[in-house]
Every structure is written in structure tokens, then in C-alpha cells.
Coordinates of C-alpha atoms in Angstrom, one line a residue:
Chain A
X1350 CA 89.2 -46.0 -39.7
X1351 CA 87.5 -44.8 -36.9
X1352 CA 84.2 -46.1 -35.1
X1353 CA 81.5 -43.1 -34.4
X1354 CA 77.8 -43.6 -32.8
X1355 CA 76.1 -40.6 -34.0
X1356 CA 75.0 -39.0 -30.0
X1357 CA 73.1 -35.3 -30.5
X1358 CA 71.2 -34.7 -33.2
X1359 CA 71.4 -31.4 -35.6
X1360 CA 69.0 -29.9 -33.9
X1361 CA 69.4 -30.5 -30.6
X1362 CA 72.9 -29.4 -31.0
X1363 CA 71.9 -26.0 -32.0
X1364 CA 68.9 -25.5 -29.7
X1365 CA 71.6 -26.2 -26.8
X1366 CA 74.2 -23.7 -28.0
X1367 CA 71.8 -21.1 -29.1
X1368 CA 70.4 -21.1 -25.5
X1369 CA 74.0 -20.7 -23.6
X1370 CA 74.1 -16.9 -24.5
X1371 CA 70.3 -16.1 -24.6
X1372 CA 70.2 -17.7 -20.8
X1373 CA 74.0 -16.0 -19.9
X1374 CA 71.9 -12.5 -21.4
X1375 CA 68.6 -13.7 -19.2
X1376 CA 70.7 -14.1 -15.6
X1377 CA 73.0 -11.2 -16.0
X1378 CA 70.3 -9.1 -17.1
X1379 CA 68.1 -11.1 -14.4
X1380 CA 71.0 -10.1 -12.2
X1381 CA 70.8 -6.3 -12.8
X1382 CA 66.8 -6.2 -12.0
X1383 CA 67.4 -8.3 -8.8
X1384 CA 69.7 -5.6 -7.6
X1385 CA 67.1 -2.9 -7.0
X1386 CA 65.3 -5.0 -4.8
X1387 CA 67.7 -7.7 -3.5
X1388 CA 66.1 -8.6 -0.4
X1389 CA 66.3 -13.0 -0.1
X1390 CA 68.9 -14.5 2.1
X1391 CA 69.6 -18.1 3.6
X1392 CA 69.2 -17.5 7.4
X1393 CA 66.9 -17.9 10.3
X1394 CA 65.5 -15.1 12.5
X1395 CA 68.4 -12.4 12.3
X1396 CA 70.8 -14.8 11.4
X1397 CA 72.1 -14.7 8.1
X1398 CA 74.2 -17.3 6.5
X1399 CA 74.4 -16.4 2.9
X1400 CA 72.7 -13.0 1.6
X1401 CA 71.8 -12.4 -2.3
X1402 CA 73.9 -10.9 -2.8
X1403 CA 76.6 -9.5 -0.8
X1404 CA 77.7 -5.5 -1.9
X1405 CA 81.5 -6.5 -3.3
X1406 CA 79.9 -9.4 -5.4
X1407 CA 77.9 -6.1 -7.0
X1408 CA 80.3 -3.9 -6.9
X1409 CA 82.9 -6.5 -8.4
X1410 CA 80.2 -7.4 -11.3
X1411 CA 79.1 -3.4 -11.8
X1412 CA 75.6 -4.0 -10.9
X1413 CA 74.4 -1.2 -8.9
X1414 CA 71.9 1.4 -10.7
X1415 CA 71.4 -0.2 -13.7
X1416 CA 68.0 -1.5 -13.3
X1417 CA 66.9 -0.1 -16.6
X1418 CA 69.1 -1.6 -18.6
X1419 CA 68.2 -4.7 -17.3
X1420 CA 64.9 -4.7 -17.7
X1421 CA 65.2 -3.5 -21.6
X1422 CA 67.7 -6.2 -21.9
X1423 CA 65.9 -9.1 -19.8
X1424 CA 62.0 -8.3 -21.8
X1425 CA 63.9 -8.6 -25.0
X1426 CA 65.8 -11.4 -24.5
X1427 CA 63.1 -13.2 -23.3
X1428 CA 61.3 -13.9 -26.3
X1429 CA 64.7 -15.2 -27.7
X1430 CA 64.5 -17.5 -24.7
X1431 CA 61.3 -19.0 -25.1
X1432 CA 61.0 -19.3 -28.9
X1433 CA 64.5 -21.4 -28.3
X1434 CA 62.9 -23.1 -25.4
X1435 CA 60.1 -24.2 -27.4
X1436 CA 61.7 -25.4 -30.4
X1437 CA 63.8 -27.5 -28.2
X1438 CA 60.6 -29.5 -26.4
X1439 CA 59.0 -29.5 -29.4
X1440 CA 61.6 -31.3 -31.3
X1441 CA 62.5 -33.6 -28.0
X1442 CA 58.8 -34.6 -28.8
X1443 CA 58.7 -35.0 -32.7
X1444 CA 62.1 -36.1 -33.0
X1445 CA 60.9 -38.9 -29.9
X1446 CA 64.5 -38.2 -28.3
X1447 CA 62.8 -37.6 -25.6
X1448 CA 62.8 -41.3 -24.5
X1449 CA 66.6 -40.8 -24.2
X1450 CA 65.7 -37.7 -21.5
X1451 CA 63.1 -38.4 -19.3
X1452 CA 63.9 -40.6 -16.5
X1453 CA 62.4 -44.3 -16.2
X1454 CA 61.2 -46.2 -13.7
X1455 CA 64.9 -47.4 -12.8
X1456 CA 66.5 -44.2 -13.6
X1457 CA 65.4 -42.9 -9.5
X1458 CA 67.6 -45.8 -8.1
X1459 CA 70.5 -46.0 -10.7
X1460 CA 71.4 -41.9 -10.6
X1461 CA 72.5 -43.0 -6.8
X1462 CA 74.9 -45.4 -8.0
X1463 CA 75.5 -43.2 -10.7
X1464 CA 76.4 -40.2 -8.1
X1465 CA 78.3 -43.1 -6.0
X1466 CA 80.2 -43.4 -9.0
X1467 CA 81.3 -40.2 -10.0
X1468 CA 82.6 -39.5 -6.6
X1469 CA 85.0 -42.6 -6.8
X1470 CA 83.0 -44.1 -3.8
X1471 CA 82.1 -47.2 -6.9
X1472 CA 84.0 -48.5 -9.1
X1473 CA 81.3 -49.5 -11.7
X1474 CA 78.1 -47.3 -13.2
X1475 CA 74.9 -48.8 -14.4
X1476 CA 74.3 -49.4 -17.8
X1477 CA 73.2 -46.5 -20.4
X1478 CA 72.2 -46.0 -23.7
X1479 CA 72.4 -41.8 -24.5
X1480 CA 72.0 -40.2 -21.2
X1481 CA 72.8 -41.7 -17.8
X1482 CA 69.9 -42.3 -15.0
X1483 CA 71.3 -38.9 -13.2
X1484 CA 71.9 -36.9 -16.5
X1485 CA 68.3 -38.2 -17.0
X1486 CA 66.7 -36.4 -13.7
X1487 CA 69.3 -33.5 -14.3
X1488 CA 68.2 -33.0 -18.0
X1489 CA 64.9 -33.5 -16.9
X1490 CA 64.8 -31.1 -14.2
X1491 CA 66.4 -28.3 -16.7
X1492 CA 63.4 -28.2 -18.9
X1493 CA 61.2 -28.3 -15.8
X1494 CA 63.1 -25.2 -14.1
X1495 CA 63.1 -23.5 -17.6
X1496 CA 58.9 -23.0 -18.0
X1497 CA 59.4 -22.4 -14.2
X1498 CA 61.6 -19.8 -14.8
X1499 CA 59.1 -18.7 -18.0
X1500 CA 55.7 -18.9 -16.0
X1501 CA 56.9 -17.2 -12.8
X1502 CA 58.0 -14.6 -15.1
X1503 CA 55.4 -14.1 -16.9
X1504 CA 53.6 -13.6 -13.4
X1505 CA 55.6 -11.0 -12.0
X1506 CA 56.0 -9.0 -16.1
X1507 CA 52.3 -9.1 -15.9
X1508 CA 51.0 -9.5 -12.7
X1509 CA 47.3 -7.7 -13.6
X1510 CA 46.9 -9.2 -16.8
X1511 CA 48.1 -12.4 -15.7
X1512 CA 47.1 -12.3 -12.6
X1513 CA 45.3 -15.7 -12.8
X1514 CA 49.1 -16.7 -13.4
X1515 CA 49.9 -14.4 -10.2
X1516 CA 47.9 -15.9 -7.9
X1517 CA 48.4 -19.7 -9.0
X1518 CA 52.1 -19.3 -8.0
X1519 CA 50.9 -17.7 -4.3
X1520 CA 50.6 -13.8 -5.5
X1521 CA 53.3 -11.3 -6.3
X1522 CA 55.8 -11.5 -3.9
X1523 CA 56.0 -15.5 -3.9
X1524 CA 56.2 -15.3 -7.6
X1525 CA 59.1 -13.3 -7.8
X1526 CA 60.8 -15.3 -5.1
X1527 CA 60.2 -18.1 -6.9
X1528 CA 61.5 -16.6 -10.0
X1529 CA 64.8 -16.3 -8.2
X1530 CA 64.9 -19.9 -7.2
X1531 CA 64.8 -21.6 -10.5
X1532 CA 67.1 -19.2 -11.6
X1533 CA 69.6 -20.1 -8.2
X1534 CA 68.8 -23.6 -9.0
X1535 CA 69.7 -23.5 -12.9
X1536 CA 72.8 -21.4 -12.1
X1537 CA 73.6 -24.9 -9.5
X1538 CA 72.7 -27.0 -12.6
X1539 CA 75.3 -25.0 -14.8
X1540 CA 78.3 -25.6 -12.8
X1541 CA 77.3 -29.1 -12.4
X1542 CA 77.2 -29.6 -15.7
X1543 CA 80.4 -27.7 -16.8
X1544 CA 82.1 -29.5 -13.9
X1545 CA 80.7 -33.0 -15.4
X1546 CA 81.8 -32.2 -18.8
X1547 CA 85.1 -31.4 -17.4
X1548 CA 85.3 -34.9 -15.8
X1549 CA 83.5 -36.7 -19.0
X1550 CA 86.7 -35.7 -21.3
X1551 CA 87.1 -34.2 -24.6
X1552 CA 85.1 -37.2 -26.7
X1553 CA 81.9 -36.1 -24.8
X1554 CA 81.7 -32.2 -24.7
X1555 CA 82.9 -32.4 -28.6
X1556 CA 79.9 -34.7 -29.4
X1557 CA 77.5 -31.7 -28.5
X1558 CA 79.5 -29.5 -31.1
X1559 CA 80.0 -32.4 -34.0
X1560 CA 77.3 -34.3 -33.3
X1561 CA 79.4 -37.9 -33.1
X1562 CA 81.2 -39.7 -30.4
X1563 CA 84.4 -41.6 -31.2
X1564 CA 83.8 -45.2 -29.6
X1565 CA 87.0 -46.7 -28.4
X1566 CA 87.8 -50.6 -27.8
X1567 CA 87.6 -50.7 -24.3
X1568 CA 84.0 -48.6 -24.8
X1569 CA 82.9 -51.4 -26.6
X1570 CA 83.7 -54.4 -24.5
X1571 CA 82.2 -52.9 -21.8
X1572 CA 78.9 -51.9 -23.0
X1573 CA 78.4 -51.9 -26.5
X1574 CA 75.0 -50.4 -27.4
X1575 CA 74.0 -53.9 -28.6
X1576 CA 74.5 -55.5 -25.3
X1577 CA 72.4 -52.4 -23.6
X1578 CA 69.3 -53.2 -26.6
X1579 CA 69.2 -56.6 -25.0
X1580 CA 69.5 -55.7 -21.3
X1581 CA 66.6 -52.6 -22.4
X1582 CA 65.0 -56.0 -23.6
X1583 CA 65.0 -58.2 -20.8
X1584 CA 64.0 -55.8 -17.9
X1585 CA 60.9 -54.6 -20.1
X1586 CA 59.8 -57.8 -20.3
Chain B
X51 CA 71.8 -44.5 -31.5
X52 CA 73.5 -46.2 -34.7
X53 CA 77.4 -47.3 -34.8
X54 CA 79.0 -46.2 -38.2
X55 CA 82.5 -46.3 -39.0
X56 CA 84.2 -43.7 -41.0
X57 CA 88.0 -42.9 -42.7
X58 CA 90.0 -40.7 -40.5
X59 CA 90.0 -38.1 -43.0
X60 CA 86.7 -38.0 -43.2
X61 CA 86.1 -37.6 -39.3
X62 CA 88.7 -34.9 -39.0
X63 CA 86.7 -32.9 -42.1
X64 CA 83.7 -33.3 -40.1
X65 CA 85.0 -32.3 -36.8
X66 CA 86.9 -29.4 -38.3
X67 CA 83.8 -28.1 -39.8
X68 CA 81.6 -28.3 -37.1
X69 CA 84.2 -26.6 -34.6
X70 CA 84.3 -24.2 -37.6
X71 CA 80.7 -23.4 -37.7
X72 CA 80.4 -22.8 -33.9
X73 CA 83.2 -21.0 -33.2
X74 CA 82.3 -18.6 -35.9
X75 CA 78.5 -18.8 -34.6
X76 CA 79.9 -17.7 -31.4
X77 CA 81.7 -14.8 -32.8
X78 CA 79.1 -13.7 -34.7
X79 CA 76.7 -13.6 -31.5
X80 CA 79.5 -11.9 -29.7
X81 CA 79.5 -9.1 -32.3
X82 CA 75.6 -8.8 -32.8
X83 CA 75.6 -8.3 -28.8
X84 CA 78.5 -5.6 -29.0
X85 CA 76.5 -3.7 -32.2
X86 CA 73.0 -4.2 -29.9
X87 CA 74.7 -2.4 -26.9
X88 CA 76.1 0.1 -28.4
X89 CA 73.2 1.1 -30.8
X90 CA 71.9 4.5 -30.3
X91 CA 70.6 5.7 -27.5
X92 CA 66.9 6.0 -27.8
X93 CA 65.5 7.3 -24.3
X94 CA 68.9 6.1 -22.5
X95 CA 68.2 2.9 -24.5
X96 CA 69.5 1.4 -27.2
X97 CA 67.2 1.7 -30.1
X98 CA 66.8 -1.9 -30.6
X99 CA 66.0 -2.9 -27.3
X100 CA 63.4 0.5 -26.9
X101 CA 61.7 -1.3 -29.6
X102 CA 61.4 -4.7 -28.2
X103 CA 59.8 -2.6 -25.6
X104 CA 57.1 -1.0 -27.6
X105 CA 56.5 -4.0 -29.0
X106 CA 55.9 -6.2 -25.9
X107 CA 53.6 -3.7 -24.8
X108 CA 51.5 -3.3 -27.7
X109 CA 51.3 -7.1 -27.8
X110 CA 50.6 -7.9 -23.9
X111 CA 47.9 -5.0 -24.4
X112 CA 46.5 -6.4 -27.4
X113 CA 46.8 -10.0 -25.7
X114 CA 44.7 -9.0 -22.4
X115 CA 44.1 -5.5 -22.3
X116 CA 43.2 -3.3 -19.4
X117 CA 41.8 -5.8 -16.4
X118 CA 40.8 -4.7 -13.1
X119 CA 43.2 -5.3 -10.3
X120 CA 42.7 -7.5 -7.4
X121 CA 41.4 -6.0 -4.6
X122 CA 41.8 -7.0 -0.7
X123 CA 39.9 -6.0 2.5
X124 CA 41.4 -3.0 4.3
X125 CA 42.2 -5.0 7.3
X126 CA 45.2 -6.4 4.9
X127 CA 46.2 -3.1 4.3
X128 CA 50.0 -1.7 5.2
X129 CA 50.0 0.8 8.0
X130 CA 53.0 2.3 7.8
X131 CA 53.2 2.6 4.0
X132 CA 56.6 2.8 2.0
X133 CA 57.6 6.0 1.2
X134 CA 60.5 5.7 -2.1
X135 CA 60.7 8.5 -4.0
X136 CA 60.6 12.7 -3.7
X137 CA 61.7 13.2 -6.8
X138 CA 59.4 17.0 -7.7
X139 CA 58.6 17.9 -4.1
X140 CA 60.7 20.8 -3.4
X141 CA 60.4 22.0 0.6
X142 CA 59.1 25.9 -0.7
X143 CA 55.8 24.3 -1.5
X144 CA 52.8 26.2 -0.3
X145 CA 49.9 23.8 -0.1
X146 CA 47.1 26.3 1.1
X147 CA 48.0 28.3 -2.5
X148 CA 47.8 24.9 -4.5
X149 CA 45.3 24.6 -6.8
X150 CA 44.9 22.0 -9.2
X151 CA 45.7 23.1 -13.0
X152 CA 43.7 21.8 -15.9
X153 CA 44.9 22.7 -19.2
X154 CA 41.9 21.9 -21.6
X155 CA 43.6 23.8 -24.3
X156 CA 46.9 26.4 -24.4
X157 CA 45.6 29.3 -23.0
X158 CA 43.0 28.1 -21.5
X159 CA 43.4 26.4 -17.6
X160 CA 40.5 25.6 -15.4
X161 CA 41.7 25.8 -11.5
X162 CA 40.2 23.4 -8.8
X163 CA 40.7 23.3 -5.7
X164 CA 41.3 20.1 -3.3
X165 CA 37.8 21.1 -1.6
X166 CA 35.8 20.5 -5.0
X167 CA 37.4 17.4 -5.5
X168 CA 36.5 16.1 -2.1
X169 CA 33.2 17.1 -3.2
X170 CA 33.0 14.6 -6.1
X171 CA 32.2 11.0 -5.8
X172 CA 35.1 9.1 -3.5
X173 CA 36.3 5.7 -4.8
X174 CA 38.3 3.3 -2.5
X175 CA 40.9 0.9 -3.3
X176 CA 42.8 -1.4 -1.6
X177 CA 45.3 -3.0 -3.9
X178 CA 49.0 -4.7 -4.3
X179 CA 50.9 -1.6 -5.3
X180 CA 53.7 -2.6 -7.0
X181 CA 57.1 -0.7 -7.6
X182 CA 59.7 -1.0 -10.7
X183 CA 62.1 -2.2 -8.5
X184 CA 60.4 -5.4 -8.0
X185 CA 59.1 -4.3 -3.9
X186 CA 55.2 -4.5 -3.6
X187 CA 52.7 -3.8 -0.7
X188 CA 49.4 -4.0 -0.1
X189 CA 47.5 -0.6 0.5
X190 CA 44.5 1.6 1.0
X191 CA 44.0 4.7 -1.3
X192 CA 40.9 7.0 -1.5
X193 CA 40.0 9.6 -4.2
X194 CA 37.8 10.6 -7.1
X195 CA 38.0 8.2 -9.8
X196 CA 39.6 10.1 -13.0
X197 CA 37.3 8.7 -15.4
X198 CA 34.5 10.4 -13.1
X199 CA 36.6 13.9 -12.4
X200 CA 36.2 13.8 -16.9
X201 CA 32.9 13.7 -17.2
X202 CA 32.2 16.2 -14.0
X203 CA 34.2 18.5 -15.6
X204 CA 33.3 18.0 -19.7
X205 CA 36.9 17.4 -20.1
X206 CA 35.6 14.0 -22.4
X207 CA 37.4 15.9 -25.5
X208 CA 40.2 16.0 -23.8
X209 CA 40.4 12.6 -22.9
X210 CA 39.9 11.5 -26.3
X211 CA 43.2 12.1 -26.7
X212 CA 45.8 9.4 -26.4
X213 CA 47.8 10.7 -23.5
X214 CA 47.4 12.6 -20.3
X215 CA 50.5 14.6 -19.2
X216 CA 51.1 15.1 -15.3
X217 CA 53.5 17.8 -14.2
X218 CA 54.6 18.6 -10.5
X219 CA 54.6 22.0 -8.9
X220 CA 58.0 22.3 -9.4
X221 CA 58.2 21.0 -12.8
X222 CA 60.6 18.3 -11.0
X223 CA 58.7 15.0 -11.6
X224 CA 56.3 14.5 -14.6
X225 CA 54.9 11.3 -16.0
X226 CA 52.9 10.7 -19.5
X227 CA 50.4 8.2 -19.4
X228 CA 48.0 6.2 -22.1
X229 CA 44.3 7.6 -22.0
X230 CA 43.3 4.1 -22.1
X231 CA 44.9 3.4 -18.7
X232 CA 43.8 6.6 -17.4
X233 CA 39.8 6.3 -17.6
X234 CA 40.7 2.2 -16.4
X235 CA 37.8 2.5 -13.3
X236 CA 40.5 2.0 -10.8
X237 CA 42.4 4.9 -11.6
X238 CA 42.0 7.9 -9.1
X239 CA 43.2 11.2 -8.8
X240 CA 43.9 10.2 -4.4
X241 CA 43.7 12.6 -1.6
X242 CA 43.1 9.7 1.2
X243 CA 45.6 7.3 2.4
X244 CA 43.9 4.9 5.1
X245 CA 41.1 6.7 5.2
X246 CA 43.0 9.9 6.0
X247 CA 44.4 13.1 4.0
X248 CA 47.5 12.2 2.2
X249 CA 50.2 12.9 4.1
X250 CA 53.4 15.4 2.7
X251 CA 55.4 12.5 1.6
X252 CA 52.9 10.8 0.0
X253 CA 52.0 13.5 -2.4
X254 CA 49.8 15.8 -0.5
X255 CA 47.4 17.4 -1.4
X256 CA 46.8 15.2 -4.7
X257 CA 48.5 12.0 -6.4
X258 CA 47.8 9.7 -9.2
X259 CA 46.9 6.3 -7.8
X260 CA 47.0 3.8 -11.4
X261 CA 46.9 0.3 -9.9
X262 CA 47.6 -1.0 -13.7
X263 CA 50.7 0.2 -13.3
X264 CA 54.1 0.7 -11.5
X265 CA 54.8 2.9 -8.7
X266 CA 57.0 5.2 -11.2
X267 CA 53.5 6.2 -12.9
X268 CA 51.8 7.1 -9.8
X269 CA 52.9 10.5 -9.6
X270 CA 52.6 12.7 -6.3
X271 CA 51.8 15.8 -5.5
X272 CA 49.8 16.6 -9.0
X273 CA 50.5 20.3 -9.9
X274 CA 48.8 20.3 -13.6
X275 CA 47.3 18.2 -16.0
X276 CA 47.0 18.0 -19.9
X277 CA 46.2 16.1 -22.9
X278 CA 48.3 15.1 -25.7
X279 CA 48.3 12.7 -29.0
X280 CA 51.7 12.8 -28.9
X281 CA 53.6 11.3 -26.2
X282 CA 53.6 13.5 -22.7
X283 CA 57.8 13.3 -21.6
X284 CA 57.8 11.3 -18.5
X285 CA 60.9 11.5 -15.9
X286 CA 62.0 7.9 -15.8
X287 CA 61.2 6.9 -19.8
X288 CA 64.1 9.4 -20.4
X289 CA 65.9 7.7 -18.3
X290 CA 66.3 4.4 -20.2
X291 CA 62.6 2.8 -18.5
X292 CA 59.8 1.4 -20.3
X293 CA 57.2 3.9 -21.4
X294 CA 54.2 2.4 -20.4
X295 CA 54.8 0.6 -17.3
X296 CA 52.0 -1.5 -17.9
X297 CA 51.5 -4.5 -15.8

């Protein structure tokens, strides 16, 4: 016999996983239109610490001259994108699994201790019922950087139609720089999160794919969901 | 989130089946994407993807239509402008033999001269011109408005048509645009770039200045002009970019 809590939802489970190739399609496509234009670096003055992107990252990648392609690739995709994108807030919503997500009052505080702990500088995390106080912010963030990604987008597809869109996010240019920092940051939140999987073990990253989570013994002495209901309880009070 | 407890048969036919149904979710993706790319070429895309592109613009055009650009006082304007493309401006060019070449209908061209279109009505704009490969600068353009070169001319047939062809002198460069966006008030047919003539590399004596749309469409150095219902060819939508450029 084995002892499951049931983690990710149907839905939510293929929402996520639908929207790891659409948003692989969106940057690499993304990726292909920066090219023909790729002015932003990290520096100061004329010093440069880290350019976007250096010529044998495109070379190594095939980038060059195939601005085209991109943009057929990136303006169909995008729908893909935020049809996906919107189912998923939609259900987080409906389905009230949002409550799991967003990040509480506490949740600020804890995702140090939670950080603390995953670099082995702590030996114990706080509490948690679905997502922890960090995976909280993090999860959080993603959606936020997501209709970033999707309004600054929308600014620079259709800059004269839009342009009330435009010059909300500062105007053309500032758009389209902006663009490219969601996507920088979600690229950052990617290999966090594969790292984190990596770390959280095989019972985790198969929960997003079977929907289940096996709870072991030791799970359940240390923080059974019952004993997190009544600490929920007691600091609500 | 509910505890349960469950056989171990029963949890491995669950987790098989769910590995199952991604892994054969992924494959299927991965063989869609493969059958995508390689569809045929329409226009140096694949047709699927040309589609999408019709599609978007007929629904961001039906959405919000042709809008007036934002405009800016001159004193924002660039002063050394960006020159990025010579694509159709060969060096034999003679431009005290050019004349500008209207073909109303086969057979029969009207021929104008840079003087007469000086002559008409001049229209300034200062706007955010914007380029396809995602560079934009703001900048000061002066020239007859096309929609009032149509009506000086009776060429209002004409531009009842769905699509105005340009072609250069050489034949080199040539663009096709949607009559729509052509008689759009900010479009000019532009001899004056900060307030003087164009200069070679800019398209002199004549260029297409079409703020609603991307530097690709602004062709320089007009040599003729015609009407179509069908489609005009344009140099860069046979090259695998969108038709319409619309922005």
C-alpha cells in the first residue's frame, strides 16, 4: 500500500507542460528577432561586462540572418502562448488554487529561511502546505513576467495601433528593452527551477507529470498536512 | 490537498499511464513542429506559418485599423539619420532624366516631374520611424501627402484598387502596399529630409515615407507607380517577411 496526497491538478498539469515548448518556440524564435538588432549589454560608459549576445553564442546557436523566420515563427506562436497563459490564470482562479500560489503575508520573511535552507546554511524550512514561501514569490513572479512579456509585446507588434500600450511602457524603444528583460529574467527563472527540481528529487518533478506525491514516513512525522491545517489555524487567528 | 492511500499496483498503473500520455504528448509535439517547419515554402515561409501571418494582420486591422501616428516637435528630431538599406539604387542613375512614372492603366503612363510635385501641397511629419529589425528613430520627413498627389491627379480610380505597386529605377527594390494604408493622411510621397532635399542615400529625388508601417515599406528612390487588386510582389515578402508590415 502506498500513501499519495493528490499535489497538481489535471489541469494545471497540462497547462504547465503545454507551455514548456510554446515558451522554448517563443525565446528561440524571440532569440532570432533579437539578433538583427542586438544592441543591450551590462556595462557602464564603454565598459562592457556582459554583451547580448556575444558573436560565437550566435554563431554556435545559427542565429544570424534568420530574422524572418523568427518573426513568422514568434507571431504564430504567440497566440499559442497566450491562449495557454490564459487558461492557466483562469483556472488558478476558478479552480481557487491560487491560494496555494500567491504569496501571504509570511511568505516575504519565510522564502529567506527558505533560501537559507536550500543552500545548507539551515538545517530546518518553514512549514508548507503545496508551494513553499519562495516557490510562492517565484511562481508568482512567473505569471507576473508572463503578461509582461505579453503586454510589452503587444507594444512593440503594434506600436501605432497600440500605441496607448506603447507609450504606457515609456515608448518604443523602452518597450522592446523591456521585452528582453522579462524574457532574461524568465530564462533566470527556468534554470532555477530545473536546478530546484533537480535538488527536490524524483517524487516531486513526477508529481507535475502524475499528478500525486508518494508521502513517506519520515514526510509525515515531520509535517503532516494535518499538523500544517492547525498551524494555518492558529496564526490566522 | 487530501491524503489517500492506494494498492501498489494501482499506483504503478497510474504512474505508468501518465508518463505514457506525456511522453507520447511530447513526441507528438516534436513531430507537429518537424511537419510545421518543413511545410511548403509559401513566400520563403512555410505555408502554415504565412497563414498565421495573414491572419494576424487581418485581425489587428479589423481590431484597430489604420490610427494616426504620434508625432513629435522637430527639435526631437535625429540629425544625422540612419541610413540601412540600398537595395535598387544602382550608381548609373541619372537624376536630372528622372521623372516620376504613373501607370494609370497598361499603356498608358503619365510622367511628373520632381518640380510639380514640389508644386503641390507639402505635408510635414516628424515621427518614430521604425525598422523590421527592431532599431527606431525619431525623424523629420517632408512631402506631398499621397492621398492629395490622387486627387490632384484624378488617379481616385486607381486608388480604388486594393494595392499600390512601387518599383525602383532599376527594377532592384519594389514593395506592394494596401490602398488602405496608402491614402492613411500620413503617408507621403517625401522629397525633404529636415527641411532639406532628400539626400542620394535617402532616396533622392522621391521616397515613400508610410509611418504605419516598417522601414522595409518605405521605399526610396520611387521610379514608377501602379495599381493592382491583386497583390503587387514586394522584395522582402519573397523573402520569407510579413506582407503587410503593418504596425
Amino acid at each position: 500500500m502506498k500513501k499519495i496526497i493528490r499535489k497538481h491538478p489535471l489541469a494545471i498539469r497540462w497547462l504547465h507542460w503545454i507551455n514548456f515548448p510554446i515558451m522554448a518556440m517563443m525565446v528561440w524564435s524571440g532569440l532570432l528577432i533579437y539578433w538583427a538588432n542586438g544592441v543591450y549589454k551590462l556595462g557602464w560608459g564603454d565598459q562592457t561586462v556582459l554583451k547580448f549576445f556575444p558573436k560565437n553564442f550566435y554563431e554556435a546557436l545559427n542565429v544570424p540572418f534568420r530574422l524572418a523566420e523568427g518573426m513568422s515563427m514568434h507571431f504564430f506562436f504567440m497566440w499559442l502562448f497566450a491562449i495557454n497563459g490564459f487558461f492557466y490564470v483562469a483556472y488558478l482562479i476558478v479552480s481557487k488554487e491560487w491560494k496555494y500560489l500567491l504569496p501571504e503575508k509570511r511568505s516575504w520573511k519565510e522564502a529567506w529561511q527558505v533560501l537559507l535552507h536550500d543552500l545548507r546554511l539551515r538545517k530546518t524550512s518553514p512549514p508548507q502546505i503545496k508551494y513553499n514561501a519562495a516557490q510562492r514569490i517565484a511562481y508568482t513572479a512567473v505569471i507576473l513576467m508572463g503578461i509582461m512579456m505579453l503586454l510589452t509585446g503587444l507594444a512593440i507588434y503594434k506600436p501605432v495601433q497600440l500605441n496607448w500600450l506603447c507609450k504606457l511602457l515609456g515608448g518604443y524603444a523602452w518597450a522592446r528593452a523591456e521585452h528582453f528583460i522579462f524574457t532574461i529574467l524568465f530564462c533566470l527563472f527556468f534554470l532555477v527551477h530545473v536546478l530546484q527540481v533537480i535538488f527536490a528529487g524524483w517524487n516531486k518533478f513526477q508529481a507535475i507529470i502524475t499528478g500525486f506525491e508518494v508521502v513517506k514516513k519520515n514526510d509525515l512525522e515531520e509535517s503532516t498536512p494535518i499538523t500544517i491545517a492547525e498551524t494555518d489555524k492558529t496564526t490566522t487567528e | 490537498m487530501k491524503t489517500t492511500t492506494i494498492s501498489n499496483s494501482k499506483f504503478r498503473r497510474k504512474s505508468i499511464v501518465a508518463f505514457l500520455v506525456f511522453l507520447g504528448c511530447f513526441v507528438l509535439a516534436f513531430f507537429s513542429w518537424g511537419k510545421l517547419n518543413s511545410a511548403k515554402p509559401k513566400d520563403g515561409t512555410p505555408a502554415p506559418l504565412r497563414a498565421a501571418l495573414e491572419t494576424n494582420e487581418s485581425i489587428f486591422y479589423g481590431l484597430f485599423g489604420n490610427r494616426l501616428t504620434q508625432t513629435y516637435p522637430a527639435s526631437m528630431a535625429a540629425k544625422k539619420v540612419r541610413v540601412n538599406g540600398n537595395i535598387g539604387m544602382n550608381k548609373d542613375f541619372e537624376p536630372e532624366n528622372w521623372k516620376l512614372q504613373v501607370i494609370r492603366k497598361p499603356g498608358d503612363t503619365l510622367f511628373i516631374s520632381l518640380e510639380e510635385i514640389r508644386s503641390l501641397p507639402k505635408t510635414e511629419i516628424i515621427f518614430d520611424f521604425k525598422c523590421i529589425e527592431g532599431w527606431d528613430q525619431i525623424s523629420h520627413w517632408g512631402g506631398v501627402r499621397f492621398s492629395d498627389f490622387i486627387k490632384k491627379y484624378g488617379l481616385d480610380e486607381q486608388a480604388a484598387k486594393q494595392f499600390t505597386g512601387f518599383v525602383t529605377p532599376d527594377g532592384g527594390y519594389y514593395v506592394g502596399i494596401d490602398n488602405k494604408s496608402m491614402m492613411h493622411p500620413q503617408t507621403l510621397l517625401c522629397y525633404e529630409l529636415n527641411d532639406k532635399p532628400l539626400p542620394m542615400n535617402q532616396g533622392y529625388p522621391l521616397r515613400l515615407i508610410i509611418p504605419v508601417k516598417y522601414g522595409v515599406k518605405h521605399i526610396k528612390r520611387i521610379g514608377s507607380i501602379y495599381f493592382s487588386n491583386i497583390r503587387p510582389p514586394d522584395y522582402w515578402h519573397e523573402r520569407g517577411y510579413d506582407y503587410y508590415c503593418g504596425l
